[in-house]
């Protein structure tokens, strides 16, 4: 998604070919790339040769990590707590966001190159298992992609990895976004002491403390930290499913602001946003030049990012975590077979209404 919104900034923002090339070079020069993820058997789109941009529909796996600054140096493991499949239609003018619940119990396949024997556990552990013992983000992305492919049957044209700190930097460069809170929820990461909002250190509480920070219903311009925290809220009847919905809402809000006149007409702001995006992005584009990959999504805009709910937007519990219901399996199958728009036409209940745009 970040690459898509970057493309919109560059192309919709205009300013001539020279400025477009300048901003593209700024964005892509800092992106870490690899081909080791999608080169693995069964992960890439078999209908498209390596190094070629798909002429038809595309599937991109986006992995959001819980990594913080300095973790990698300390050898601490990251989990991909956010996993979103971005299905882009054949005309490259619409994209559907499908979130995979982070607590989904799956078979994480063995990988001899990574020295991993396989396991059955929560899907957000796939990245951690792949990246440990010095295998880095490439190993993590590879095992996470193999796991998602096994669960969904979907082949991918691109992988995008971004960590918590990087996403925070992009929001700060944007100056916040307009968001709508549709239900009153509390934060487990912040407290209110003497009227001041402070970060809550220590264990993650399961019930709101007396001085909890509450997000009240209504629409407003959120500061960067507020928007990021809103996307992490999960203490509700629907738990992580509300969190997934908020994450998708945040991505749409970022896309909308990225294409607003207050951003695209400000070269300094565009430069800061793309610099923040570039330094935090890691990608596998299956041999396609990153600039070509980004331009391949230049037609997307905020209204074209369509959020989808899995498992009916609520729990499908199995022993030890979450499962996948039959309707979600059918959703995955339709996506893998490039029949998603027709499938959703028959199942409109899977579409999520975004309160910020409805």
Tab-separated table of C-alpha atoms in Angstrom:
chain	number	residue	atom	x	y	z
A	1	UNK	CA	0.000	0.000	0.000
A	2	UNK	CA	2.813	2.396	0.834
A	3	UNK	CA	4.231	1.940	-2.666
A	4	UNK	CA	0.776	2.580	-4.121
A	5	UNK	CA	0.292	5.802	-2.190
A	6	UNK	CA	3.811	6.851	-3.125
A	7	UNK	CA	2.931	6.365	-6.788
A	8	UNK	CA	-0.171	8.508	-6.424
A	9	UNK	CA	1.849	11.246	-4.767
A	10	UNK	CA	4.315	11.243	-7.629
A	11	UNK	CA	1.949	10.967	-10.562
A	12	UNK	CA	-1.097	12.899	-9.344
A	13	UNK	CA	1.148	15.522	-7.798
A	14	UNK	CA	2.462	16.363	-11.241
A	15	UNK	CA	5.178	18.955	-11.466
A	16	UNK	CA	6.648	17.602	-14.656
A	17	UNK	CA	8.794	14.626	-15.568
A	18	UNK	CA	11.902	16.001	-13.882
A	19	UNK	CA	10.237	16.282	-10.475
A	20	UNK	CA	8.617	12.870	-10.882
A	21	UNK	CA	12.014	11.319	-11.596
A	22	UNK	CA	13.542	13.193	-8.669
A	23	UNK	CA	10.947	11.947	-6.183
A	24	UNK	CA	11.064	8.417	-7.578
A	25	UNK	CA	14.828	8.331	-7.191
A	26	UNK	CA	14.486	9.652	-3.644
A	27	UNK	CA	11.935	6.980	-2.778
A	28	UNK	CA	13.617	4.001	-4.398
A	29	UNK	CA	17.243	4.744	-3.520
A	30	UNK	CA	16.690	3.840	0.129
A	31	UNK	CA	14.420	0.805	-0.309
A	32	UNK	CA	16.008	-2.527	0.567
A	33	UNK	CA	15.173	-5.109	-2.098
A	34	UNK	CA	15.571	-8.843	-2.578
A	35	UNK	CA	14.483	-11.538	-5.006
A	36	UNK	CA	14.989	-14.392	-2.546
A	37	UNK	CA	11.357	-14.466	-1.369
A	38	UNK	CA	9.438	-14.808	-4.609
A	39	UNK	CA	12.138	-16.899	-6.269
A	40	UNK	CA	11.077	-19.704	-3.937
A	41	UNK	CA	8.976	-22.360	-5.672
A	42	UNK	CA	5.249	-21.780	-5.543
A	43	UNK	CA	5.266	-18.241	-4.162
A	44	UNK	CA	5.388	-16.037	-7.262
A	45	UNK	CA	2.753	-15.561	-9.942
A	46	UNK	CA	3.506	-18.435	-12.327
A	47	UNK	CA	1.737	-16.696	-15.200
A	48	UNK	CA	4.309	-13.876	-15.220
A	49	UNK	CA	8.026	-14.258	-15.870
A	50	UNK	CA	10.475	-12.780	-13.396
A	51	UNK	CA	11.311	-9.187	-14.269
A	52	UNK	CA	7.992	-8.602	-16.045
A	53	UNK	CA	5.180	-6.421	-14.718
A	54	UNK	CA	1.853	-8.333	-14.723
A	55	UNK	CA	-0.583	-7.188	-17.395
A	56	UNK	CA	-3.507	-8.568	-15.435
A	57	UNK	CA	-4.456	-8.634	-11.761
A	58	UNK	CA	-1.771	-8.470	-9.049
A	59	UNK	CA	-1.493	-9.768	-5.508
A	60	UNK	CA	0.838	-8.053	-3.036
A	61	UNK	CA	1.512	-9.288	0.489
A	62	UNK	CA	2.065	-6.478	2.982
A	63	UNK	CA	3.749	-7.343	6.271
A	64	UNK	CA	3.717	-4.883	9.161
A	65	UNK	CA	6.277	-5.722	11.849
A	66	UNK	CA	6.250	-4.962	15.554
A	67	UNK	CA	9.972	-4.122	15.312
A	68	UNK	CA	11.284	-1.109	17.210
A	69	UNK	CA	14.484	0.825	16.640
A	70	UNK	CA	17.505	-1.143	17.849
A	71	UNK	CA	15.772	-4.526	18.001
A	72	UNK	CA	17.725	-6.041	15.127
A	73	UNK	CA	21.053	-5.040	16.690
A	74	UNK	CA	19.986	-6.719	19.930
A	75	UNK	CA	18.938	-9.894	18.142
A	76	UNK	CA	15.294	-9.555	19.193
A	77	UNK	CA	12.710	-11.229	16.953
A	78	UNK	CA	9.924	-9.449	15.118
A	79	UNK	CA	6.455	-10.782	14.443
A	80	UNK	CA	4.324	-9.764	11.478
A	81	UNK	CA	1.330	-8.609	13.508
A	82	UNK	CA	-0.193	-7.030	10.401
A	83	UNK	CA	-0.666	-9.184	7.295
A	84	UNK	CA	-2.705	-7.699	4.448
A	85	UNK	CA	-3.221	-9.158	0.987
A	86	UNK	CA	-3.649	-6.364	-1.555
A	87	UNK	CA	-5.496	-7.679	-4.633
A	88	UNK	CA	-5.236	-5.198	-7.525
A	89	UNK	CA	-7.690	-5.634	-10.382
A	90	UNK	CA	-6.603	-6.265	-13.974
A	91	UNK	CA	-7.074	-2.590	-14.913
A	92	UNK	CA	-4.923	-1.589	-11.919
A	93	UNK	CA	-7.593	0.906	-10.880
A	94	UNK	CA	-8.967	-0.802	-7.759
A	95	UNK	CA	-7.423	-2.690	-4.876
A	96	UNK	CA	-9.012	-4.909	-2.243
A	97	UNK	CA	-7.491	-5.208	1.238
A	98	UNK	CA	-7.820	-8.604	2.951
A	99	UNK	CA	-6.447	-8.818	6.493
A	100	UNK	CA	-5.325	-12.152	7.893
A	101	UNK	CA	-5.960	-12.414	11.662
A	102	UNK	CA	-2.598	-12.493	13.418
A	103	UNK	CA	-3.767	-15.249	15.796
A	104	UNK	CA	-4.804	-17.637	13.003
A	105	UNK	CA	-3.511	-21.138	13.810
A	106	UNK	CA	-1.719	-22.458	10.727
A	107	UNK	CA	0.834	-24.982	9.577
A	108	UNK	CA	4.049	-23.032	9.043
A	109	UNK	CA	5.884	-25.089	6.393
A	110	UNK	CA	9.401	-26.398	6.849
A	111	UNK	CA	12.211	-24.660	5.001
A	112	UNK	CA	15.559	-26.400	4.678
A	113	UNK	CA	17.436	-23.259	3.627
A	114	UNK	CA	16.231	-21.450	6.737
A	115	UNK	CA	16.875	-24.447	8.990
A	116	UNK	CA	13.217	-24.505	10.036
A	117	UNK	CA	11.514	-27.860	10.553
A	118	UNK	CA	7.923	-26.615	10.443
A	119	UNK	CA	5.409	-25.924	13.197
A	120	UNK	CA	1.732	-25.407	13.941
A	121	UNK	CA	1.234	-22.069	15.658
A	122	UNK	CA	-0.116	-18.545	15.211
A	123	UNK	CA	0.558	-17.101	11.766
A	124	UNK	CA	2.332	-14.007	13.091
A	125	UNK	CA	5.119	-16.329	14.282
A	126	UNK	CA	6.054	-17.315	10.721
A	127	UNK	CA	8.118	-14.160	10.205
A	128	UNK	CA	9.871	-14.609	13.551
A	129	UNK	CA	10.793	-18.230	12.782
A	130	UNK	CA	12.137	-17.297	9.361
A	131	UNK	CA	14.202	-14.325	10.500
A	132	UNK	CA	15.960	-15.830	13.509
A	133	UNK	CA	19.587	-17.005	13.606
A	134	UNK	CA	20.671	-14.126	11.397
A	135	UNK	CA	18.326	-14.887	8.476
A	136	UNK	CA	17.023	-11.311	8.615
A	137	UNK	CA	13.979	-9.780	6.992
A	138	UNK	CA	14.501	-11.819	3.828
A	139	UNK	CA	14.143	-15.079	5.753
A	140	UNK	CA	11.208	-13.732	7.718
A	141	UNK	CA	9.378	-12.540	4.616
A	142	UNK	CA	10.068	-15.822	2.837
A	143	UNK	CA	8.594	-18.016	5.580
A	144	UNK	CA	5.659	-15.655	6.141
A	145	UNK	CA	4.873	-15.686	2.406
A	146	UNK	CA	5.152	-19.475	2.224
A	147	UNK	CA	2.737	-19.720	5.137
A	148	UNK	CA	0.193	-17.329	3.605
A	149	UNK	CA	0.488	-19.137	0.259
A	150	UNK	CA	-0.210	-22.468	1.948
A	151	UNK	CA	-3.210	-21.019	3.807
A	152	UNK	CA	-4.774	-19.152	0.875
A	153	UNK	CA	-3.421	-20.677	-2.354
A	154	UNK	CA	-2.572	-17.150	-3.533
A	155	UNK	CA	0.583	-16.501	-5.571
A	156	UNK	CA	2.213	-13.102	-5.208
A	157	UNK	CA	3.660	-10.459	-7.515
A	158	UNK	CA	5.245	-8.429	-4.744
A	159	UNK	CA	6.098	-8.388	-1.049
A	160	UNK	CA	6.239	-5.193	1.023
A	161	UNK	CA	7.651	-5.123	4.566
A	162	UNK	CA	7.471	-2.114	6.886
A	163	UNK	CA	8.169	-1.868	10.613
A	164	UNK	CA	6.448	0.041	13.390
A	165	UNK	CA	9.062	2.805	13.569
A	166	UNK	CA	8.957	3.369	9.821
A	167	UNK	CA	5.181	3.606	9.704
A	168	UNK	CA	5.309	6.094	12.565
A	169	UNK	CA	7.802	8.193	10.605
A	170	UNK	CA	5.544	8.322	7.558
A	171	UNK	CA	2.572	9.479	9.639
A	172	UNK	CA	4.730	12.147	11.279
A	173	UNK	CA	5.895	13.375	7.883
A	174	UNK	CA	2.265	13.579	6.771
A	175	UNK	CA	1.253	15.525	9.866
A	176	UNK	CA	-1.535	13.155	10.878
A	177	UNK	CA	-4.738	12.091	9.120
A	178	UNK	CA	-8.519	12.445	9.360
A	179	UNK	CA	-10.082	9.447	11.088
A	180	UNK	CA	-13.481	8.406	12.446
A	181	UNK	CA	-13.908	6.455	15.685
A	182	UNK	CA	-17.027	4.308	15.317
A	183	UNK	CA	-17.034	2.803	18.806
A	184	UNK	CA	-15.648	3.956	22.160
A	185	UNK	CA	-12.400	2.075	22.901
A	186	UNK	CA	-9.483	2.392	25.301
A	187	UNK	CA	-5.749	2.295	24.757
A	188	UNK	CA	-3.485	-0.195	26.487
A	189	UNK	CA	-0.390	1.793	25.509
A	190	UNK	CA	-1.202	5.273	26.896
A	191	UNK	CA	-2.449	6.731	30.183
A	192	UNK	CA	-3.745	10.146	31.252
A	193	UNK	CA	-1.910	11.558	34.300
A	194	UNK	CA	-2.802	15.028	35.580
A	195	UNK	CA	-4.354	15.851	32.235
A	196	UNK	CA	-1.244	14.819	30.299
A	197	UNK	CA	-1.103	11.823	27.959
A	198	UNK	CA	1.847	9.560	28.750
A	199	UNK	CA	3.126	6.267	27.393
A	200	UNK	CA	2.219	3.378	29.672
A	201	UNK	CA	5.252	1.297	30.612
A	202	UNK	CA	4.914	-2.265	31.822
A	203	UNK	CA	2.516	-5.134	31.167
A	204	UNK	CA	-0.314	-4.789	28.693
A	205	UNK	CA	-3.516	-4.574	30.822
A	206	UNK	CA	-6.583	-6.627	29.943
A	207	UNK	CA	-9.069	-4.133	31.382
A	208	UNK	CA	-8.994	-0.316	31.366
A	209	UNK	CA	-7.203	1.299	34.322
A	210	UNK	CA	-8.842	4.287	35.993
A	211	UNK	CA	-6.627	6.693	34.063
A	212	UNK	CA	-6.900	4.945	30.702
A	213	UNK	CA	-6.875	6.967	27.500
A	214	UNK	CA	-10.229	6.566	25.749
A	215	UNK	CA	-10.924	7.138	22.071
A	216	UNK	CA	-14.397	8.654	21.919
A	217	UNK	CA	-16.786	8.234	19.000
A	218	UNK	CA	-16.627	10.864	16.274
A	219	UNK	CA	-14.510	12.110	13.374
A	220	UNK	CA	-11.522	14.398	13.696
A	221	UNK	CA	-8.011	15.154	12.504
A	222	UNK	CA	-5.748	12.857	14.504
A	223	UNK	CA	-2.158	13.565	15.368
A	224	UNK	CA	0.332	10.987	14.040
A	225	UNK	CA	0.623	9.125	17.356
A	226	UNK	CA	-3.173	9.114	17.783
A	227	UNK	CA	-3.825	7.666	14.334
A	228	UNK	CA	-1.187	4.992	14.844
A	229	UNK	CA	-2.536	4.107	18.289
A	230	UNK	CA	-6.119	3.982	16.969
A	231	UNK	CA	-4.978	1.416	14.405
A	232	UNK	CA	-3.645	-0.745	17.274
A	233	UNK	CA	-6.733	-0.721	19.526
A	234	UNK	CA	-8.071	-4.233	20.116
A	235	UNK	CA	-9.826	-4.237	23.495
A	236	UNK	CA	-13.405	-4.739	22.332
A	237	UNK	CA	-15.970	-7.453	21.681
A	238	UNK	CA	-14.402	-8.125	18.281
A	239	UNK	CA	-10.803	-7.711	19.449
A	240	UNK	CA	-8.283	-8.099	16.657
A	241	UNK	CA	-10.992	-7.829	13.994
A	242	UNK	CA	-11.653	-4.238	15.061
A	243	UNK	CA	-7.897	-3.661	14.930
A	244	UNK	CA	-7.761	-5.009	11.370
A	245	UNK	CA	-10.611	-2.722	10.363
A	246	UNK	CA	-8.889	0.282	11.902
A	247	UNK	CA	-5.651	-0.574	10.111
A	248	UNK	CA	-7.443	-0.665	6.768
A	249	UNK	CA	-9.168	2.614	7.616
A	250	UNK	CA	-5.800	4.186	8.405
A	251	UNK	CA	-4.344	3.104	5.053
A	252	UNK	CA	-7.296	4.683	3.247
A	253	UNK	CA	-6.911	7.865	5.289
A	254	UNK	CA	-3.217	8.046	4.444
A	255	UNK	CA	-3.957	7.570	0.752
A	256	UNK	CA	-6.631	10.259	0.872
A	257	UNK	CA	-4.321	12.764	2.537
A	258	UNK	CA	-1.437	11.862	0.238
A	259	UNK	CA	-3.541	12.948	-2.746
A	260	UNK	CA	-4.927	16.103	-1.094
A	261	UNK	CA	-3.931	19.524	-2.378
A	262	UNK	CA	-2.244	20.383	0.905
A	263	UNK	CA	0.298	17.617	0.352
A	264	UNK	CA	0.849	17.239	-3.373
A	265	UNK	CA	1.345	20.985	-3.810
A	266	UNK	CA	4.043	21.046	-1.135
A	267	UNK	CA	7.330	19.634	-2.503
A	268	UNK	CA	8.964	19.744	0.943
A	269	UNK	CA	6.197	17.638	2.498
A	270	UNK	CA	6.227	15.206	-0.419
A	271	UNK	CA	9.978	14.885	-0.069
A	272	UNK	CA	9.750	14.152	3.675
A	273	UNK	CA	7.005	11.572	3.226
A	274	UNK	CA	8.809	9.702	0.483
A	275	UNK	CA	12.095	9.836	2.382
A	276	UNK	CA	10.375	8.304	5.426
A	277	UNK	CA	8.735	5.664	3.256
A	278	UNK	CA	11.928	4.763	1.456
A	279	UNK	CA	14.052	4.233	4.545
A	280	UNK	CA	11.445	1.995	6.159
A	281	UNK	CA	10.471	-0.143	3.173
A	282	UNK	CA	11.770	-3.553	2.194
A	283	UNK	CA	10.480	-5.156	-0.993
A	284	UNK	CA	10.575	-8.127	-3.317
A	285	UNK	CA	9.129	-7.168	-6.707
A	286	UNK	CA	10.017	-10.442	-8.478
A	287	UNK	CA	12.786	-8.858	-10.504
A	288	UNK	CA	10.778	-5.820	-11.663
A	289	UNK	CA	12.553	-2.502	-11.196
A	290	UNK	CA	11.036	-0.739	-8.185
A	291	UNK	CA	10.265	2.365	-10.257
A	292	UNK	CA	8.360	0.259	-12.820
A	293	UNK	CA	6.567	-1.592	-10.028
A	294	UNK	CA	5.410	1.675	-8.458
A	295	UNK	CA	4.276	3.183	-11.757
A	296	UNK	CA	2.263	0.030	-12.374
A	297	UNK	CA	-0.060	1.142	-9.565
A	298	UNK	CA	-0.265	4.823	-10.429
A	299	UNK	CA	-4.024	4.722	-11.074
A	300	UNK	CA	-4.938	3.907	-7.489
A	301	UNK	CA	-6.534	6.467	-5.188
A	302	UNK	CA	-8.025	6.434	-1.691
A	303	UNK	CA	-11.534	5.587	-2.891
A	304	UNK	CA	-10.165	2.615	-4.807
A	305	UNK	CA	-8.824	0.866	-1.679
A	306	UNK	CA	-11.684	-1.417	-0.730
A	307	UNK	CA	-11.594	-3.028	2.751
A	308	UNK	CA	-12.841	-6.598	3.209
A	309	UNK	CA	-13.689	-8.478	6.396
A	310	UNK	CA	-12.629	-12.060	7.059
A	311	UNK	CA	-14.548	-14.500	9.275
A	312	UNK	CA	-17.565	-12.193	9.212
A	313	UNK	CA	-15.616	-9.564	11.141
A	314	UNK	CA	-15.640	-11.545	14.386
A	315	UNK	CA	-14.065	-14.549	16.059
A	316	UNK	CA	-13.843	-17.990	14.455
A	317	UNK	CA	-12.085	-19.544	17.412
A	318	UNK	CA	-10.236	-22.867	17.405
A	319	UNK	CA	-8.045	-24.403	20.073
A	320	UNK	CA	-5.212	-22.008	20.843
A	321	UNK	CA	-6.269	-19.152	18.603
A	322	UNK	CA	-8.221	-18.236	15.480
A	323	UNK	CA	-9.440	-20.396	12.613
A	324	UNK	CA	-10.705	-19.659	9.111
A	325	UNK	CA	-14.376	-20.175	8.297
A	326	UNK	CA	-15.761	-21.546	5.035
A	327	UNK	CA	-16.724	-18.121	3.684
A	328	UNK	CA	-13.167	-16.872	4.181
A	329	UNK	CA	-11.767	-19.945	2.438
A	330	UNK	CA	-14.042	-19.150	-0.497
A	331	UNK	CA	-12.765	-15.548	-0.390
A	332	UNK	CA	-9.168	-16.743	-0.590
A	333	UNK	CA	-10.040	-19.099	-3.455
A	334	UNK	CA	-11.751	-16.314	-5.439
A	335	UNK	CA	-8.702	-14.091	-4.933
A	336	UNK	CA	-6.294	-16.818	-6.046
A	337	UNK	CA	-8.398	-17.425	-9.178
A	338	UNK	CA	-8.731	-13.678	-9.963
A	339	UNK	CA	-12.512	-13.776	-9.462
A	340	UNK	CA	-12.694	-11.506	-6.435
A	341	UNK	CA	-14.926	-8.658	-7.768
A	342	UNK	CA	-17.543	-11.147	-8.987
A	343	UNK	CA	-17.347	-13.061	-5.693
A	344	UNK	CA	-17.896	-9.893	-3.659
A	345	UNK	CA	-20.817	-8.994	-5.900
A	346	UNK	CA	-22.463	-12.152	-4.581
A	347	UNK	CA	-21.249	-11.548	-1.021
A	348	UNK	CA	-21.517	-7.801	-0.317
A	349	UNK	CA	-21.670	-8.550	3.414
A	350	UNK	CA	-17.888	-9.037	3.294
A	351	UNK	CA	-17.274	-5.413	2.378
A	352	UNK	CA	-16.445	-2.993	5.191
A	353	UNK	CA	-18.041	0.430	5.352
A	354	UNK	CA	-15.397	3.048	6.163
A	355	UNK	CA	-17.038	5.682	8.427
A	356	UNK	CA	-14.557	8.298	7.243
A	357	UNK	CA	-15.751	8.051	3.634
A	358	UNK	CA	-19.342	6.797	3.877
